[in-house]
């Protein structure tokens, strides 16, 4: 295909996506459902091992509702790198069909092929799932109470540099072009999610982060929309920063505690949330919610650590991040009491009491023992 035809195709797809967003209804109301189906998707590497432990903890917390049939856990097999390579798709069709039968999904990490890997360069399963299920809000909280850090990042999850990340064009052997996209609908919905979160949770400030001084068109649009929406929220202060200086300000101990809710395009959100999680103990301790109007997916934010599996150490992998994803899932579907208990237990077991420590090897506890420890701790709360 010549590149003009490729460009045309890309633009048509984006126009269709905007039409789809215009048709979108309001958020699903879980409290009105007779039954909530929780899909559990292990993924690659250490994913199945840690996700199974998170599932045990959730099943324990929801045991009454599992018995009554209000909650159903469903294991979804097949989101593995081997199957994805076989199907030559980021998510094989049968797996996607199963995912779409669930209301919410707890997902382990999946391996993303990179240049030089033995696999074809298929798209990341994460990125594909966010797109296929239209999970536009990537919500990533970071808390370090002793340092006054209480941040919630609202990373736009379906647009920006990611939406056409696998659809760049090699014009000829000398020129390669990638694209970044911002739409009114896509920006409004993430901005709305951030401001509504601030309002409901008594937060006093929303910060928009872009590089609108250079990436003038798309980041400029993102910033303009956030600025305009801020006027609707009396009592919530709004400010905006460029991503470069923001990255610096997160390490500035005097300034960083002033930030509360941050809203930002996809790629900046990807980068800044890894930096932010580091203050809390690294990406292995963070959980991430990917929220759409119909579906929602909760995940660990670390990778699949294939080396741990090769060395037979997957039973020693730290399940905290995916368990934290599970706590976010509970809160999202309306089980806030259970979610609070789980957050408390994670804090006791991982920070204050630490009767068991995970080291990733036989010198530490297994993931199963850690899950037991969490459940025993909850029992005592
Ligand atoms: C994340 C990850 C993914 C991303 C990768 C695995 C494609 O880094 O969830 O932040 O870039 O979004
Ligand atoms: Mg990332």
XYZ file of C-alpha atoms and ligand atoms in Angstrom:
394
model
C 0.000 0.000 0.000
C 1.405 3.411 -0.761
C 1.743 5.755 2.141
C -0.986 8.155 1.091
C -3.458 5.266 1.159
C -2.069 4.249 4.575
C -2.536 7.754 5.941
C -6.059 7.811 4.596
C -6.851 4.491 6.240
C -5.482 5.718 9.575
C -7.548 8.871 9.492
C -10.717 6.941 8.607
C -10.151 4.615 11.572
C -9.729 7.535 13.928
C -12.848 9.258 12.618
C -14.757 6.008 13.230
C -13.370 5.843 16.769
C -14.632 9.357 17.441
C -18.093 8.342 16.188
C -17.990 5.337 18.516
C -17.097 7.580 21.466
C -19.946 9.932 20.625
C -22.400 7.023 20.913
C -21.075 6.011 24.292
C -23.443 5.692 27.192
C -22.802 6.304 30.834
C -20.742 4.062 33.130
C -22.146 0.617 33.940
C -23.811 0.486 37.385
C -22.555 -2.577 39.202
C -25.048 -2.178 42.029
C -27.829 -2.866 39.528
C -26.357 -6.181 38.357
C -27.648 -9.482 39.769
C -24.335 -11.056 39.050
C -20.820 -9.726 38.569
C -18.388 -11.893 36.617
C -14.733 -11.436 37.535
C -12.431 -12.795 34.853
C -8.982 -13.859 36.006
C -6.351 -13.855 33.343
C -2.911 -15.130 34.407
C -0.851 -13.887 31.469
C 2.817 -14.817 31.017
C 5.846 -15.574 33.166
C 5.148 -15.167 36.878
C 1.621 -13.917 36.008
C -0.319 -17.170 36.555
C 1.438 -17.824 39.887
C 0.835 -14.393 41.443
C -2.622 -13.937 39.940
C -3.764 -17.252 41.415
C -2.758 -15.956 44.857
C -4.600 -12.684 44.333
C -7.665 -14.685 43.305
C -7.480 -16.718 46.540
C -7.481 -13.525 48.587
C -10.385 -12.011 46.651
C -12.383 -15.236 46.885
C -11.841 -15.237 50.617
C -13.017 -11.624 50.951
C -16.057 -12.216 48.742
C -16.851 -15.738 49.955
C -20.453 -14.995 50.998
C -21.291 -13.435 47.649
C -19.522 -16.192 45.752
C -21.725 -18.693 47.630
C -24.879 -16.726 46.911
C -23.983 -16.479 43.212
C -23.729 -12.669 43.117
C -20.047 -13.009 42.235
C -18.581 -15.501 39.817
C -14.853 -15.975 39.234
C -13.956 -17.158 35.772
C -10.474 -18.248 34.768
C -9.533 -17.088 31.306
C -6.839 -19.188 29.693
C -4.884 -18.456 26.617
C -3.555 -14.915 26.935
C -0.017 -16.266 26.650
C 2.779 -15.194 24.362
C 2.746 -18.627 22.630
C -0.946 -18.399 21.795
C -0.659 -14.805 20.728
C 2.216 -15.685 18.390
C 0.230 -18.659 17.017
C -2.787 -16.446 16.322
C -0.490 -13.593 15.231
C -2.700 -11.280 17.262
C -2.195 -9.259 20.427
C -5.299 -10.969 21.858
C -6.540 -14.167 20.152
C -10.217 -13.888 19.105
C -11.464 -16.649 21.420
C -9.727 -15.039 24.411
C -11.184 -11.637 23.564
C -14.676 -13.173 23.295
C -14.252 -14.692 26.786
C -12.969 -11.404 28.220
C -16.013 -9.619 26.851
C -18.309 -11.953 28.787
C -16.853 -10.655 32.075
C -17.645 -7.395 33.813
C -14.232 -6.849 35.326
C -10.880 -8.519 34.776
C -7.921 -9.176 37.024
C -4.896 -9.584 34.810
C -1.358 -10.765 35.387
C 1.528 -9.278 33.388
C 1.914 -10.240 29.738
C 5.127 -10.354 27.769
C 5.483 -7.629 25.152
C 7.736 -8.645 22.260
C 10.492 -6.183 21.568
C 12.884 -5.859 18.713
C 15.351 -8.739 18.793
C 13.027 -11.152 20.635
C 12.312 -14.540 19.036
C 8.662 -13.561 18.446
C 7.064 -11.484 15.713
C 6.585 -7.891 16.777
C 2.909 -8.225 17.780
C 1.289 -5.453 19.754
C 1.374 -5.516 23.541
C -1.597 -7.440 24.973
C -2.009 -4.655 27.532
C -2.279 -1.966 24.948
C -4.612 -4.114 22.813
C -6.902 -4.880 25.756
C -7.142 -1.213 26.672
C -8.127 -0.451 23.089
C -10.468 -3.416 22.499
C -12.363 -2.900 25.755
C -12.052 0.887 25.505
C -10.445 1.204 28.941
C -9.677 4.880 28.666
C -8.719 5.776 32.219
C -5.568 4.301 33.659
C -5.757 5.163 37.343
C -2.547 4.724 39.300
C -2.402 5.772 42.944
C 0.909 6.283 44.755
C 0.987 6.733 48.524
C 3.882 7.364 50.863
C 2.175 8.842 53.937
C 5.384 9.500 55.870
C 6.576 11.734 53.024
C 3.214 13.408 52.500
C 2.803 11.761 49.094
C -0.778 11.024 48.095
C -0.971 11.082 44.329
C -3.528 9.706 41.911
C -2.553 9.678 38.270
C -5.209 9.667 35.563
C -3.310 8.505 32.530
C -5.222 8.661 29.260
C -5.097 5.084 28.073
C -6.453 4.805 24.543
C -5.006 7.700 22.564
C -1.804 9.730 22.364
C 1.298 8.005 21.091
C -0.166 4.563 21.797
C -3.250 4.464 19.612
C -1.218 4.124 16.422
C 1.889 2.769 18.110
C 1.951 -0.280 15.828
C 0.795 1.632 12.778
C 3.658 3.964 12.047
C 4.746 4.177 8.426
C 8.121 3.596 6.809
C 7.804 6.045 3.947
C 10.990 4.762 2.329
C 14.277 3.411 3.677
C 15.127 6.827 5.120
C 11.974 8.135 6.730
C 9.861 6.588 9.478
C 6.795 8.361 10.824
C 4.768 7.656 13.941
C 1.580 9.385 14.977
C 0.043 10.790 18.093
C -3.671 11.480 18.405
C -5.821 13.586 20.712
C -9.584 13.831 20.307
C -12.131 16.032 22.025
C -14.129 13.022 23.225
C -11.065 11.073 24.360
C -9.648 14.023 26.281
C -12.938 15.095 27.821
C -13.659 11.674 29.261
C -10.269 11.343 30.994
C -10.382 14.930 32.240
C -13.921 14.369 33.548
C -12.794 11.206 35.341
C -9.937 13.094 37.026
C -12.050 16.071 38.134
C -14.915 13.872 39.343
C -12.464 11.765 41.326
C -11.044 14.937 42.894
C -14.500 16.198 43.758
C -15.713 12.903 45.266
C -12.550 12.376 47.278
C -12.126 15.871 48.652
C -8.971 16.580 46.667
C -8.113 20.240 46.320
C -5.986 20.236 43.222
C -5.843 18.799 39.701
C -2.669 19.139 37.660
C -2.518 18.660 33.897
C 0.810 17.518 32.494
C 1.742 17.903 28.821
C 4.487 19.177 26.563
C 2.163 21.664 24.911
C 4.992 24.150 24.368
C 6.407 21.819 21.701
C 3.772 19.227 20.801
C 1.411 22.054 20.141
C -1.480 20.431 18.337
C -2.338 17.299 20.323
C -0.935 18.279 23.721
C -2.278 21.773 23.146
C -5.748 20.320 22.662
C -5.406 18.136 25.757
C -4.361 21.113 27.872
C -7.065 23.435 26.504
C -9.795 20.920 27.271
C -8.563 20.314 30.827
C -8.257 24.067 31.440
C -11.785 24.661 30.200
C -13.249 21.860 32.296
C -11.493 23.156 35.416
C -13.841 26.157 35.340
C -16.749 23.812 36.177
C -15.091 22.729 39.420
C -15.217 25.466 41.968
C -12.984 24.854 44.950
C -10.577 22.671 43.013
C -7.402 24.433 42.074
C -6.063 23.693 38.593
C -2.539 24.073 37.336
C -0.471 22.724 34.473
C 3.140 21.657 34.118
C 5.317 20.403 31.311
C 6.381 16.812 31.572
C 10.108 17.556 31.747
C 9.928 19.822 34.780
C 7.232 17.638 36.330
C 9.605 14.679 36.228
C 12.057 16.837 38.164
C 9.462 18.147 40.622
C 8.512 14.628 41.706
C 11.954 14.305 43.271
C 11.758 17.743 44.877
C 10.854 16.932 48.479
C 9.662 20.453 49.166
C 7.298 20.610 46.198
C 6.045 17.139 45.483
C 3.536 16.839 48.301
C 1.510 19.707 46.797
C 0.377 17.498 43.907
C -2.773 15.438 44.326
C -4.581 14.427 41.152
C -2.680 14.412 37.885
C -4.158 14.038 34.416
C -1.932 13.418 31.447
C -1.632 11.903 27.964
C -0.751 8.246 27.534
C 3.023 8.218 27.031
C 3.808 10.821 29.707
C 1.547 8.876 32.046
C 3.413 5.681 31.304
C 6.751 7.251 32.156
C 5.755 9.429 35.101
C 3.844 6.660 36.903
C 6.896 4.387 36.897
C 8.937 7.190 38.429
C 6.184 7.907 40.952
C 5.830 4.249 41.973
C 9.527 4.170 42.786
C 8.926 6.392 45.855
C 6.483 3.850 47.159
C 8.882 0.946 46.794
C 8.993 0.325 43.055
C 6.600 -0.749 40.320
C 6.277 -4.127 42.041
C 4.249 -2.489 44.809
C 1.829 -0.556 42.632
C -1.511 -1.595 41.193
C -3.255 -0.144 38.218
C -6.889 0.229 37.211
C -7.903 0.465 33.564
C -11.421 1.773 33.542
C -13.936 2.107 30.745
C -17.668 2.669 30.659
C -18.509 -1.004 30.068
C -15.434 -2.954 31.149
C -12.643 -2.493 33.650
C -9.351 -4.317 34.044
C -7.002 -4.324 37.038
C -3.390 -5.332 36.856
C 0.067 -5.371 38.318
C 2.219 -2.685 36.795
C 5.401 -4.757 36.646
C 6.483 -7.121 33.883
C 6.221 -10.912 33.545
C 9.762 -11.692 34.813
C 10.326 -14.751 32.569
C 13.754 -15.251 34.133
C 12.150 -16.097 37.481
C 10.146 -18.842 35.784
C 13.204 -20.187 33.922
C 15.009 -20.426 37.237
C 12.025 -22.093 38.931
C 11.464 -19.127 41.215
C 7.933 -18.154 40.211
C 6.524 -19.542 43.467
C 8.600 -16.875 45.264
C 7.305 -13.964 43.175
C 5.786 -11.021 45.015
C 2.009 -10.967 44.490
C 1.543 -7.528 46.186
C 1.078 -5.539 43.001
C -1.613 -7.748 41.503
C -3.263 -8.070 44.941
C -3.333 -4.274 45.065
C -4.949 -4.370 41.622
C -7.479 -6.737 43.208
C -8.190 -4.219 45.979
C -8.869 -1.556 43.340
C -11.187 -4.014 41.593
C -13.160 -4.565 44.816
C -13.568 -0.827 45.365
C -14.578 -0.327 41.734
C -17.427 -2.856 41.848
C -18.745 -1.444 45.113
C -17.106 -3.675 47.723
C -15.384 -0.772 49.473
C -15.324 -2.341 52.947
C -13.555 -5.404 51.593
C -11.197 -3.203 49.574
C -10.273 -1.184 52.678
C -9.515 -4.354 54.612
C -7.254 -5.535 51.835
C -5.397 -2.205 51.645
C -4.896 -2.332 55.411
C -3.609 -5.900 55.267
C -1.218 -5.002 52.432
C 0.146 -2.172 54.547
C 0.530 -4.333 57.673
C 2.079 -7.293 55.847
C 4.249 -5.271 53.499
C 5.269 -2.277 55.626
C 4.565 -2.162 59.317
C 4.594 -5.756 60.604
C 6.416 -7.714 57.894
C 6.258 -11.116 59.588
C 7.072 -12.615 56.210
C 9.337 -11.084 53.643
C 9.404 -11.837 49.934
C 12.827 -11.822 48.332
C 12.030 -13.522 45.040
C 14.106 -16.579 46.015
C 14.047 -19.390 48.564
C 15.519 -17.007 51.122
C 12.046 -15.455 51.353
C 8.425 -16.480 51.639
C 6.417 -17.992 48.770
C 3.569 -16.049 47.172
C 1.137 -18.589 48.642
C 2.506 -18.053 52.156
C 2.228 -14.300 51.655
C -1.401 -14.664 50.533
C -2.074 -16.761 53.671
C -0.460 -14.035 55.756
C -2.727 -11.426 54.139
C -5.825 -13.517 54.864
C -4.792 -14.189 58.487
C -4.214 -10.467 58.920
C -7.640 -9.611 57.491
C -9.228 -12.176 59.782
C -7.812 -10.264 62.771
C -8.882 -6.778 61.610
C 2.342 -0.057 31.534
C 3.337 -0.804 30.678
C 2.776 -0.936 29.273
C 2.569 0.450 28.721
C 3.678 -1.778 28.352
C 3.858 -3.168 28.888
C 3.178 -1.813 26.938
O 4.561 -0.167 30.684
O 1.246 -0.579 31.771
O 2.667 1.036 31.981
O 3.474 1.037 28.133
O 1.464 0.959 28.887
Mg 4.644 1.504 31.932
